[in-house]
Amino acid sequence: MATFINEPAHTFNEYLLIPGYSSSECVPANVTLKTPLVKYHKGEESAITMNIPLVSAIMQAVSGDRLAVALAKEGGVSFIYGSQSIEDEAAMVRRAKSYKAGFVKSDSNIRPEATLRDVIALTERTGHSTLAVTEDGTSDGRLLGVVTSRDYRISRMSMDEKVSSFMTPFDKLIYAYEGTTLSEANDIIWDHKLNSLPVITKDGKFLYFVFRKDYDSHKANPDELLDSHKRYIVGAGINTRDYAERVPALIEAGADVLCIDSSEGFSEWQKLTIDWIRAHYGDSVKVGAGNVVDAEGFRFLADSGADFVKVGIGGGSICITRETKGIGRGQATALIEVCAERDKYFEETGVYIPVCSDGGIVYDHHITLALAMGADFIMLGRYFARFDESPSNKVSINGTYYKEYWGEGSQRARNWQRYDLGGDKKLSFEEGVDSLVPYAGPLKDNVALSLSKVKSTMCNCGALTIRELQQKAKLTLVSATSIVEGGAHDVIQKDKSSAMK
Ligand code: IMP
């Protein structure tokens, strides 16, 4: 007979934290959000400790190299999406790893024959206002000029006007050669009152921009997550099919940590993938696995050798798995059960396997709830998709900006490797939707705001570390009527937009 669990599975929204005693030491400035990313033995330290408990989802609309750099600057890790060719994914990892703080590889490049119309479309798509004009329109073609918003007036010029006629041409540009240090580049920027400085090779090929604003922000990134060579730490998604080719390419490109991306991880495919990695690389290659939603699933992946375990089925904002297949579990209940099993496993074996809560974060306080319930870190898709640095298009609808956000199981992503269990290599039906999310600006500002709320709540609970929060937190289920009481109620709100987050 089937097993019945008669307790309902709960979501984050059904819980609240009850404040605990806060000593005068409990102020946000004293809170640390450091957290382990991969497993470690009792008394040792994790080989990778993040400075903030956030990782970005393994999704086309979320984790490209630009987001990877932006998130590593804040202390978290991106997992570059695997639903692309091995070469393209490895190239993204390589770009993020070779990113030199302050030297920006441009993704807004245009040919001189393009028109003002193309310039407007490109700036809207990427959110950048400084474009490199290169001979072939690529990021490493011969530099012919630069276009910024100061070079054109939309109200006075024809949309058909050619870039070559209004760009700042090469002979009027101030530029620097390869080998220039960041501090030299910044001196040039200051001396000439520039906003950006192109850096080129000896034979005139475009390499990077150095931006005035980036120099300031680089100095303001105390939490940045670097490897021993001072490069940003970057993760990458893999699947259970082509790992024998994909893993070596990603490791060669410099990926610091891998994660098997699958909608359902309690499967022999995951074990076979980890076995292959252990046979070829031992423990030197770190690999997370998932997703599971109960103790049994966790145990299986822990015994299979996973470096961390991801929890969550059906709770993602773009996910329709529960509707399509009838599988899944309320994220809070799944997380609480898996974390209890993680602690039991630690007691039994002395091996601590970090747990990642994946999907379903809607409000910032859901991050705090997930940590309090035992998660070591949180994976977010919708959250990061809204920022400038996500790879998706920014679109304007009736004067409001949105970013596109689509599920890996949607027709648009067609990530069959994530969903197919040994079938015929195709996405037989959709498990995700294609959507829009409100555009929210730069990652840095948003992450700072979200984490300031997390730290503040931790102080209310008398906790200065994530571990302390997990030990001290008192969580209560709320009734349906008290959920209504939790929002603004019995008033007519003037501005409803602030009701989100
Ligand atoms: P979000 O943060 O709520 O948007 O959820 C992101 C998570 O949803 C990802 O990390 C994946 O685990 C999951 N996911 C991504 N694409 C799909 C899909 O198409 N269907 C179901 N789940 C998805």
Short mmCIF file of C-alpha atoms and ligand atoms in Angstrom, two decimals:
data_model
loop_
_atom_site.label_atom_id
_atom_site.label_comp_id
_atom_site.label_asym_id
_atom_site.label_seq_id
_atom_site.Cartn_x
_atom_site.Cartn_y
_atom_site.Cartn_z
CA MET A 1 0.00 0.00 0.00
CA ALA A 2 1.16 3.52 -0.68
CA THR A 3 2.60 5.62 2.11
CA PHE A 4 0.36 8.48 3.23
CA ILE A 5 1.71 11.59 4.91
CA ASN A 6 -1.34 13.18 6.38
CA GLU A 7 0.36 16.34 7.62
CA PRO A 8 0.02 19.11 5.01
CA ALA A 9 3.24 20.33 3.42
CA HIS A 10 3.80 24.01 4.20
CA THR A 11 5.31 26.92 2.31
CA PHE A 12 7.47 29.78 3.62
CA ASN A 13 4.47 32.10 3.74
CA GLU A 14 2.87 29.96 6.41
CA TYR A 15 5.64 30.60 8.93
CA LEU A 16 6.79 33.51 11.06
CA LEU A 17 9.80 33.93 13.33
CA ILE A 18 9.16 34.77 16.96
CA PRO A 19 11.77 37.26 18.21
CA GLY A 20 14.20 36.05 20.86
CA TYR A 21 16.30 37.99 23.35
CA SER A 22 18.65 40.48 21.64
CA SER A 23 21.66 41.66 23.60
CA SER A 24 23.16 45.07 22.86
CA GLU A 25 25.79 43.21 20.79
CA CYS A 26 23.03 42.17 18.39
CA VAL A 27 23.30 44.87 15.76
CA PRO A 28 23.38 44.26 12.00
CA ALA A 29 26.99 45.49 11.77
CA ASN A 30 28.06 42.54 13.95
CA VAL A 31 26.21 39.91 11.90
CA THR A 32 28.21 37.64 9.58
CA LEU A 33 26.50 35.72 6.80
CA LYS A 34 29.44 33.43 6.01
CA THR A 35 28.29 29.93 5.11
CA PRO A 36 29.77 26.69 3.77
CA LEU A 37 29.16 25.80 0.11
CA VAL A 38 30.60 22.28 0.07
CA LYS A 39 30.87 19.41 2.53
CA TYR A 40 33.51 19.21 5.22
CA HIS A 41 34.56 16.93 8.06
CA LYS A 42 33.94 17.79 11.69
CA GLY A 43 36.54 20.23 12.96
CA GLU A 44 37.60 21.24 9.43
CA GLU A 45 36.50 24.12 7.23
CA SER A 46 34.57 23.92 3.99
CA ALA A 47 36.85 24.21 0.92
CA ILE A 48 34.59 27.06 -0.25
CA THR A 49 32.97 29.39 2.26
CA MET A 50 30.66 32.01 0.79
CA ASN A 51 30.39 35.45 2.34
CA ILE A 52 26.66 35.65 1.72
CA PRO A 53 24.18 32.74 1.59
CA LEU A 54 22.95 33.34 -1.97
CA VAL A 55 23.57 31.44 -5.21
CA SER A 56 21.93 32.09 -8.57
CA ALA A 57 19.77 29.52 -10.36
CA ILE A 58 21.15 27.35 -13.16
CA MET A 59 18.96 29.02 -15.76
CA GLN A 60 19.33 30.68 -19.17
CA ALA A 61 17.49 33.78 -17.98
CA VAL A 62 19.59 34.11 -14.82
CA SER A 63 23.18 32.91 -14.69
CA GLY A 64 25.48 34.19 -17.41
CA ASP A 65 29.04 35.41 -16.87
CA ARG A 66 27.99 38.99 -16.14
CA LEU A 67 25.72 37.95 -13.27
CA ALA A 68 28.40 35.53 -12.06
CA VAL A 69 30.88 38.38 -11.67
CA ALA A 70 28.33 40.71 -10.07
CA LEU A 71 27.27 38.08 -7.52
CA ALA A 72 30.83 36.99 -6.70
CA LYS A 73 31.62 40.67 -6.04
CA GLU A 74 28.97 40.58 -3.32
CA GLY A 75 30.21 37.28 -1.88
CA GLY A 76 27.88 34.69 -3.46
CA VAL A 77 28.19 32.19 -6.31
CA SER A 78 26.47 31.85 -9.69
CA PHE A 79 25.97 28.53 -11.39
CA ILE A 80 26.34 29.23 -15.12
CA TYR A 81 23.49 27.53 -16.99
CA GLY A 82 24.16 24.17 -18.59
CA SER A 83 21.38 24.24 -21.19
CA GLN A 84 23.77 25.43 -23.88
CA SER A 85 26.58 23.77 -25.78
CA ILE A 86 29.59 22.60 -23.80
CA GLU A 87 31.78 25.13 -25.66
CA ASP A 88 29.44 28.04 -24.90
CA GLU A 89 29.12 27.17 -21.23
CA ALA A 90 32.89 26.73 -20.87
CA ALA A 91 33.40 30.09 -22.63
CA MET A 92 31.07 31.77 -20.11
CA VAL A 93 32.96 30.22 -17.20
CA ARG A 94 36.26 31.31 -18.78
CA ARG A 95 35.00 34.87 -19.22
CA ALA A 96 33.89 35.08 -15.60
CA LYS A 97 37.17 33.57 -14.38
CA SER A 98 39.29 35.85 -16.54
CA TYR A 99 37.36 38.94 -15.52
CA LYS A 100 39.83 41.35 -14.10
CA ALA A 101 38.17 43.52 -11.51
CA GLY A 102 37.68 46.89 -13.09
CA PHE A 103 38.30 45.64 -16.68
CA VAL A 104 34.95 44.97 -18.30
CA LYS A 105 34.51 42.79 -21.38
CA SER A 106 31.82 44.67 -23.29
CA ASP A 107 28.62 42.91 -24.31
CA SER A 108 27.31 46.01 -26.07
CA ASN A 109 29.18 46.21 -29.36
CA ILE A 110 28.04 47.46 -32.73
CA ARG A 111 29.29 47.87 -36.30
CA PRO A 112 29.87 51.32 -37.84
CA GLU A 113 27.25 50.62 -40.55
CA ALA A 114 24.52 50.03 -37.93
CA THR A 115 21.91 52.77 -37.38
CA LEU A 116 20.73 54.88 -34.48
CA ARG A 117 17.72 52.54 -34.35
CA ASP A 118 20.10 49.62 -33.71
CA VAL A 119 21.89 51.62 -31.00
CA ILE A 120 18.61 52.29 -29.16
CA ALA A 121 17.60 48.62 -29.45
CA LEU A 122 20.98 47.46 -28.12
CA THR A 123 20.99 49.86 -25.17
CA GLU A 124 17.46 48.79 -24.26
CA ARG A 125 18.39 45.13 -24.50
CA THR A 126 21.58 45.25 -22.45
CA GLY A 127 20.87 48.25 -20.24
CA HIS A 128 24.28 49.74 -21.17
CA SER A 129 24.73 53.26 -22.47
CA THR A 130 28.38 52.93 -23.59
CA LEU A 131 28.81 50.93 -26.81
CA ALA A 132 32.05 49.92 -28.50
CA VAL A 133 32.04 50.36 -32.26
CA THR A 134 34.15 47.59 -33.73
CA GLU A 135 34.86 46.63 -37.33
CA ASP A 136 32.87 43.40 -37.09
CA GLY A 137 30.57 44.31 -34.21
CA THR A 138 32.15 41.78 -31.81
CA SER A 139 33.72 42.36 -28.41
CA ASP A 140 37.22 41.73 -29.75
CA GLY A 141 37.12 43.31 -33.22
CA ARG A 142 39.22 46.33 -34.25
CA LEU A 143 38.04 49.37 -32.26
CA LEU A 144 36.72 52.14 -34.53
CA GLY A 145 34.95 54.36 -32.02
CA VAL A 146 32.64 54.60 -29.03
CA VAL A 147 28.99 55.65 -28.77
CA THR A 148 27.48 56.98 -25.55
CA SER A 149 24.18 58.74 -24.94
CA ARG A 150 26.01 62.05 -25.34
CA ASP A 151 26.63 61.29 -29.02
CA TYR A 152 23.02 61.37 -30.21
CA ARG A 153 19.77 63.24 -29.73
CA ILE A 154 16.83 61.04 -30.52
CA SER A 155 14.50 64.04 -30.98
CA ARG A 156 16.74 65.67 -33.62
CA MET A 157 18.23 62.78 -35.52
CA SER A 158 16.92 60.27 -38.01
CA MET A 159 16.67 56.72 -36.75
CA ASP A 160 18.43 55.66 -39.98
CA GLU A 161 21.55 57.70 -39.28
CA LYS A 162 24.68 55.54 -39.40
CA VAL A 163 26.74 54.94 -36.25
CA SER A 164 29.89 56.02 -38.11
CA SER A 165 28.47 59.54 -38.52
CA PHE A 166 27.82 60.25 -34.83
CA MET A 167 30.20 57.99 -32.86
CA THR A 168 33.31 59.43 -31.24
CA PRO A 169 35.84 58.14 -33.78
CA PHE A 170 39.02 56.33 -32.84
CA ASP A 171 41.31 59.29 -33.61
CA LYS A 172 39.41 61.43 -31.06
CA LEU A 173 39.31 58.73 -28.38
CA ILE A 174 41.52 58.51 -25.34
CA TYR A 175 42.45 54.86 -24.89
CA ALA A 176 45.03 52.66 -23.17
CA TYR A 177 47.01 49.64 -24.29
CA GLU A 178 46.91 46.10 -22.93
CA GLY A 179 49.12 45.81 -19.85
CA THR A 180 47.91 49.08 -18.33
CA THR A 181 47.20 48.52 -14.64
CA LEU A 182 43.89 49.43 -13.06
CA SER A 183 45.49 52.20 -11.12
CA GLU A 184 47.11 53.66 -14.29
CA ALA A 185 43.78 53.37 -16.12
CA ASN A 186 42.07 55.25 -13.33
CA ASP A 187 44.68 58.00 -13.43
CA ILE A 188 43.93 58.46 -17.15
CA ILE A 189 40.20 58.55 -16.39
CA TRP A 190 40.73 61.23 -13.75
CA ASP A 191 43.22 63.30 -15.76
CA HIS A 192 40.95 63.44 -18.81
CA LYS A 193 37.63 63.59 -16.92
CA LEU A 194 36.38 60.47 -18.73
CA ASN A 195 33.50 58.18 -17.84
CA SER A 196 35.08 55.20 -19.59
CA LEU A 197 38.43 54.21 -21.02
CA PRO A 198 38.75 51.62 -23.80
CA VAL A 199 41.73 49.27 -23.53
CA ILE A 200 43.08 47.81 -26.79
CA THR A 201 45.78 45.42 -27.99
CA LYS A 202 48.93 46.70 -29.72
CA ASP A 203 47.26 46.06 -33.09
CA GLY A 204 44.09 47.95 -32.23
CA LYS A 205 41.75 45.13 -31.20
CA PHE A 206 39.25 46.01 -28.50
CA LEU A 207 39.75 44.33 -25.10
CA TYR A 208 37.91 46.06 -22.25
CA PHE A 209 36.33 49.18 -20.91
CA VAL A 210 37.42 50.60 -17.58
CA PHE A 211 34.55 52.60 -16.09
CA ARG A 212 34.90 55.36 -13.55
CA LYS A 213 31.90 54.02 -11.59
CA ASP A 214 33.37 50.50 -11.40
CA TYR A 215 36.55 51.72 -9.77
CA ASP A 216 34.51 53.19 -6.96
CA SER A 217 32.42 50.05 -6.59
CA HIS A 218 35.47 47.77 -6.64
CA LYS A 219 36.74 49.57 -3.57
CA ALA A 220 33.32 49.07 -2.01
CA ASN A 221 33.21 45.26 -2.32
CA PRO A 222 34.56 44.00 0.98
CA ASP A 223 32.73 40.66 0.65
CA GLU A 224 33.96 39.68 -2.83
CA LEU A 225 34.53 35.94 -3.20
CA LEU A 226 37.92 35.18 -4.73
CA ASP A 227 39.97 32.04 -5.36
CA SER A 228 43.63 31.73 -4.40
CA HIS A 229 44.62 33.55 -7.64
CA LYS A 230 42.32 36.48 -6.85
CA ARG A 231 39.83 35.46 -9.55
CA TYR A 232 36.11 35.39 -8.85
CA ILE A 233 34.66 32.05 -7.73
CA VAL A 234 32.26 30.65 -10.33
CA GLY A 235 29.98 27.60 -10.42
CA ALA A 236 28.54 25.74 -13.40
CA GLY A 237 25.57 23.47 -14.04
CA ILE A 238 25.99 19.97 -15.48
CA ASN A 239 23.51 17.24 -16.44
CA THR A 240 23.41 13.47 -16.04
CA ARG A 241 23.92 12.81 -19.76
CA ASP A 242 27.02 14.42 -21.23
CA TYR A 243 29.14 14.74 -18.05
CA ALA A 244 32.07 12.81 -19.52
CA GLU A 245 32.57 15.67 -22.02
CA ARG A 246 31.09 18.62 -20.14
CA VAL A 247 32.85 18.21 -16.78
CA PRO A 248 36.43 18.21 -18.20
CA ALA A 249 35.63 21.27 -20.34
CA LEU A 250 34.20 23.20 -17.37
CA ILE A 251 37.06 22.26 -15.07
CA GLU A 252 39.54 23.25 -17.74
CA ALA A 253 37.73 26.59 -18.09
CA GLY A 254 38.22 27.16 -14.36
CA ALA A 255 34.86 26.32 -12.74
CA ASP A 256 35.30 26.12 -8.96
CA VAL A 257 32.19 24.06 -8.23
CA LEU A 258 29.64 22.12 -10.27
CA CYS A 259 26.01 21.28 -9.65
CA ILE A 260 23.90 18.59 -11.26
CA ASP A 261 20.86 20.41 -12.58
CA SER A 262 17.82 18.19 -12.43
CA SER A 263 14.18 18.67 -11.55
CA GLU A 264 14.21 15.42 -9.59
CA GLY A 265 17.46 14.17 -8.08
CA PHE A 266 16.55 10.98 -6.22
CA SER A 267 17.79 8.89 -9.13
CA GLU A 268 20.54 6.50 -10.14
CA TRP A 269 21.54 8.99 -12.86
CA GLN A 270 22.84 11.35 -10.21
CA LYS A 271 24.85 8.61 -8.52
CA LEU A 272 26.38 7.57 -11.84
CA THR A 273 27.36 11.18 -12.54
CA ILE A 274 29.02 11.62 -9.14
CA ASP A 275 30.72 8.19 -9.46
CA TRP A 276 32.22 9.27 -12.79
CA ILE A 277 33.51 12.53 -11.29
CA ARG A 278 35.02 10.74 -8.28
CA ALA A 279 36.66 8.12 -10.54
CA HIS A 280 38.28 10.82 -12.68
CA TYR A 281 38.95 13.64 -10.24
CA GLY A 282 38.63 12.18 -6.72
CA ASP A 283 37.40 14.81 -4.28
CA SER A 284 39.14 17.68 -6.06
CA VAL A 285 36.06 18.48 -8.15
CA LYS A 286 33.19 19.72 -5.99
CA VAL A 287 29.70 18.78 -7.15
CA GLY A 288 26.27 19.47 -5.68
CA ALA A 289 23.27 17.28 -6.46
CA GLY A 290 19.48 17.44 -6.29
CA ASN A 291 16.71 18.26 -6.16
CA VAL A 292 15.12 16.22 -3.39
CA VAL A 293 12.31 16.94 -0.94
CA ASP A 294 12.63 14.35 1.80
CA ALA A 295 15.08 12.64 4.16
CA GLU A 296 15.35 9.54 1.99
CA GLY A 297 16.35 11.58 -1.06
CA PHE A 298 18.96 13.47 0.98
CA ARG A 299 20.44 10.22 2.37
CA PHE A 300 20.72 8.79 -1.13
CA LEU A 301 22.61 11.79 -2.49
CA ALA A 302 24.78 12.07 0.64
CA ASP A 303 25.75 8.40 0.34
CA SER A 304 26.39 8.95 -3.38
CA GLY A 305 29.04 11.53 -2.48
CA ALA A 306 27.33 14.87 -3.17
CA ASP A 307 29.19 17.95 -1.91
CA PHE A 308 25.92 19.75 -1.19
CA VAL A 309 22.28 18.83 -1.65
CA LYS A 310 19.64 21.02 -3.23
CA VAL A 311 16.04 20.92 -1.95
CA GLY A 312 12.90 21.89 -3.84
CA ILE A 313 10.44 20.47 -6.32
CA GLY A 314 7.61 22.49 -7.75
CA GLY A 315 8.06 25.69 -5.74
CA GLY A 316 9.85 27.78 -8.40
CA SER A 317 8.05 30.90 -9.57
CA ILE A 318 8.01 29.75 -13.21
CA CYS A 319 7.39 26.09 -12.32
CA ILE A 320 4.30 24.13 -13.31
CA THR A 321 5.69 20.70 -12.34
CA ARG A 322 3.10 20.23 -9.59
CA GLU A 323 0.28 20.96 -12.01
CA THR A 324 1.72 18.90 -14.86
CA LYS A 325 3.00 15.87 -13.01
CA GLY A 326 1.54 16.06 -9.52
CA ILE A 327 4.93 15.78 -7.82
CA GLY A 328 6.54 18.12 -5.31
CA ARG A 329 6.26 19.25 -1.72
CA GLY A 330 5.73 22.55 0.12
CA GLN A 331 9.21 24.10 0.30
CA ALA A 332 9.24 24.77 4.04
CA THR A 333 8.25 21.23 4.99
CA ALA A 334 10.71 19.72 2.51
CA LEU A 335 13.54 21.89 3.81
CA ILE A 336 12.85 21.23 7.50
CA GLU A 337 12.83 17.46 6.94
CA VAL A 338 16.00 17.45 4.81
CA CYS A 339 17.92 19.68 7.23
CA ALA A 340 17.01 17.41 10.14
CA GLU A 341 18.41 14.49 8.15
CA ARG A 342 21.55 16.49 7.30
CA ASP A 343 22.14 17.06 11.04
CA LYS A 344 21.54 13.37 11.77
CA TYR A 345 24.00 12.43 9.01
CA PHE A 346 26.58 14.80 10.52
CA GLU A 347 26.18 13.22 13.95
CA GLU A 348 26.53 9.72 12.51
CA THR A 349 29.40 10.28 10.09
CA GLY A 350 31.11 13.55 11.10
CA VAL A 351 30.50 14.82 7.55
CA TYR A 352 28.53 18.04 7.17
CA ILE A 353 26.75 18.33 3.83
CA PRO A 354 25.39 21.85 3.23
CA VAL A 355 21.77 22.11 2.15
CA CYS A 356 20.61 24.59 -0.48
CA SER A 357 16.97 25.71 -0.52
CA ASP A 358 16.12 26.11 -4.22
CA GLY A 359 13.15 28.10 -5.51
CA GLY A 360 10.05 29.79 -4.17
CA ILE A 361 11.65 32.85 -2.54
CA VAL A 362 9.17 35.67 -3.06
CA TYR A 363 9.86 38.08 -0.21
CA ASP A 364 13.23 38.88 1.33
CA HIS A 365 12.11 37.45 4.67
CA HIS A 366 11.70 34.05 2.97
CA ILE A 367 15.53 33.99 2.79
CA THR A 368 15.70 34.41 6.58
CA LEU A 369 13.03 31.76 7.09
CA ALA A 370 14.90 29.29 4.88
CA LEU A 371 18.12 29.90 6.84
CA ALA A 372 16.29 29.54 10.15
CA MET A 373 14.78 26.26 8.95
CA GLY A 374 18.29 24.93 8.41
CA ALA A 375 19.35 25.91 4.87
CA ASP A 376 23.03 26.79 4.52
CA PHE A 377 22.34 28.84 1.42
CA ILE A 378 19.53 29.73 -0.97
CA MET A 379 19.26 29.41 -4.75
CA LEU A 380 17.18 32.08 -6.45
CA GLY A 381 15.99 32.49 -10.03
CA ARG A 382 13.23 35.10 -10.26
CA TYR A 383 15.07 37.30 -7.77
CA PHE A 384 18.25 37.59 -9.86
CA ALA A 385 16.44 37.61 -13.24
CA ARG A 386 15.16 41.11 -12.40
CA PHE A 387 18.60 42.71 -12.30
CA ASP A 388 20.67 44.52 -14.92
CA GLU A 389 23.26 41.74 -14.92
CA SER A 390 20.96 38.84 -15.83
CA PRO A 391 21.35 37.77 -19.47
CA SER A 392 17.71 38.25 -20.43
CA ASN A 393 16.16 41.11 -22.37
CA LYS A 394 14.84 44.22 -20.69
CA VAL A 395 11.51 45.20 -22.24
CA SER A 396 9.33 48.26 -21.85
CA ILE A 397 5.57 47.77 -21.64
CA ASN A 398 3.40 50.87 -21.27
CA GLY A 399 6.35 52.77 -19.86
CA THR A 400 7.28 50.18 -17.24
CA TYR A 401 10.41 48.06 -17.55
CA TYR A 402 10.45 44.30 -17.16
CA LYS A 403 13.00 41.54 -17.68
CA GLU A 404 12.13 38.29 -19.40
CA TYR A 405 12.27 35.19 -17.21
CA TRP A 406 11.56 31.68 -18.44
CA GLY A 407 11.75 28.23 -16.88
CA GLU A 408 14.29 25.64 -17.96
CA GLY A 409 11.36 23.31 -18.62
CA SER A 410 9.59 25.79 -20.91
CA GLN A 411 9.52 25.43 -24.69
CA ARG A 412 11.79 28.44 -24.84
CA ALA A 413 14.65 26.83 -22.88
CA ARG A 414 13.97 23.23 -23.95
CA ASN A 415 16.33 21.91 -21.30
CA TRP A 416 15.36 18.26 -21.81
CA GLN A 417 18.44 17.03 -19.95
CA ARG A 418 16.99 18.52 -16.76
CA TYR A 419 13.67 16.70 -17.10
CA ASP A 420 14.20 13.57 -19.12
CA LEU A 421 14.75 10.35 -17.15
CA GLY A 422 16.50 8.17 -19.69
CA GLY A 423 13.87 8.88 -22.36
CA ASP A 424 14.19 9.88 -25.97
CA LYS A 425 16.18 13.09 -25.55
CA LYS A 426 13.38 15.59 -25.91
CA LEU A 427 11.14 17.75 -23.77
CA SER A 428 7.88 15.81 -24.07
CA PHE A 429 5.79 18.39 -22.24
CA GLU A 430 6.39 21.72 -20.56
CA GLU A 431 7.15 22.04 -16.85
CA GLY A 432 7.86 25.76 -16.88
CA VAL A 433 6.44 28.99 -18.24
CA ASP A 434 7.83 32.00 -20.10
CA SER A 435 7.22 35.20 -18.12
CA LEU A 436 8.11 38.79 -17.32
CA VAL A 437 9.37 40.07 -13.97
CA PRO A 438 9.61 43.70 -12.85
CA TYR A 439 12.99 45.19 -13.69
CA ALA A 440 14.79 46.07 -10.46
CA GLY A 441 18.13 47.73 -11.37
CA PRO A 442 21.63 46.67 -10.33
CA LEU A 443 22.29 43.48 -8.37
CA LYS A 444 24.48 45.21 -5.82
CA ASP A 445 21.84 47.61 -4.48
CA ASN A 446 19.16 44.93 -4.32
CA VAL A 447 21.30 42.32 -2.60
CA ALA A 448 22.47 44.92 -0.06
CA LEU A 449 18.87 45.82 0.75
CA SER A 450 17.69 42.19 0.99
CA LEU A 451 20.57 41.19 3.23
CA SER A 452 20.15 44.20 5.47
CA LYS A 453 16.64 42.88 6.18
CA VAL A 454 18.01 39.38 6.83
CA LYS A 455 20.61 40.75 9.26
CA SER A 456 18.03 42.86 11.02
CA THR A 457 15.70 39.87 11.54
CA MET A 458 18.65 37.78 12.75
CA CYS A 459 19.28 40.43 15.40
CA ASN A 460 15.61 40.21 16.45
CA CYS A 461 16.23 36.50 16.98
CA GLY A 462 19.42 37.17 18.95
CA ALA A 463 21.65 35.58 16.30
CA LEU A 464 24.91 36.92 14.90
CA THR A 465 25.65 33.96 12.61
CA ILE A 466 23.57 31.65 10.43
CA ARG A 467 24.45 28.71 12.70
CA GLU A 468 23.20 30.68 15.72
CA LEU A 469 19.99 31.55 13.89
CA GLN A 470 19.40 27.87 13.18
CA GLN A 471 19.91 27.01 16.84
CA LYS A 472 17.95 29.89 18.38
CA ALA A 473 15.13 30.50 15.89
CA LYS A 474 11.58 29.97 17.10
CA LEU A 475 9.23 29.42 14.17
CA THR A 476 5.48 29.39 14.30
CA LEU A 477 2.92 28.27 11.76
CA VAL A 478 0.32 30.92 11.07
CA SER A 479 -3.37 30.48 10.46
CA ALA A 480 -4.99 31.56 7.19
CA THR A 481 -6.53 34.60 8.87
CA SER A 482 -3.26 35.66 10.39
CA ILE A 483 -1.69 35.65 6.91
CA VAL A 484 -4.20 38.39 6.02
CA GLU A 485 -3.24 40.25 9.21
CA GLY A 486 0.43 40.03 8.12
CA GLY A 487 0.02 42.42 5.21
CA ALA A 488 -1.27 46.00 5.27
CA HIS A 489 -5.00 45.65 6.00
CA ASP A 490 -8.07 47.73 6.65
CA VAL A 491 -6.45 50.77 5.06
CA ILE A 492 -6.55 52.03 1.48
CA GLN A 493 -2.96 51.85 0.34
CA LYS A 494 -1.75 54.84 -1.67
CA ASP A 495 1.08 53.06 -3.46
CA LYS A 496 0.65 49.35 -3.87
CA SER A 497 4.01 48.84 -5.60
CA SER A 498 5.75 48.99 -2.22
CA ALA A 499 3.66 46.01 -1.08
CA MET A 500 6.01 43.69 -3.00
CA LYS A 501 9.02 42.55 -0.96
P1 IMP B 1 12.50 30.87 -8.34
O1 IMP B 1 13.65 31.46 -7.58
O2 IMP B 1 11.25 30.76 -7.51
O3 IMP B 1 12.25 31.60 -9.62
O4 IMP B 1 12.89 29.36 -8.69
C1 IMP B 1 14.07 29.03 -9.39
C2 IMP B 1 14.20 27.53 -9.43
O5 IMP B 1 13.11 26.94 -10.17
C3 IMP B 1 15.42 27.01 -10.16
O6 IMP B 1 16.59 27.07 -9.40
C4 IMP B 1 15.02 25.59 -10.51
O7 IMP B 1 15.23 24.69 -9.46
C5 IMP B 1 13.54 25.72 -10.74
N1 IMP B 1 13.19 25.75 -12.18
C6 IMP B 1 13.84 26.34 -13.19
N2 IMP B 1 13.18 26.20 -14.36
C7 IMP B 1 12.08 25.48 -14.08
C8 IMP B 1 11.00 24.99 -14.87
O8 IMP B 1 10.87 25.24 -16.06
N3 IMP B 1 10.07 24.24 -14.21
C9 IMP B 1 10.18 23.96 -12.88
N4 IMP B 1 11.14 24.44 -12.09
C10 IMP B 1 12.08 25.18 -12.69
#
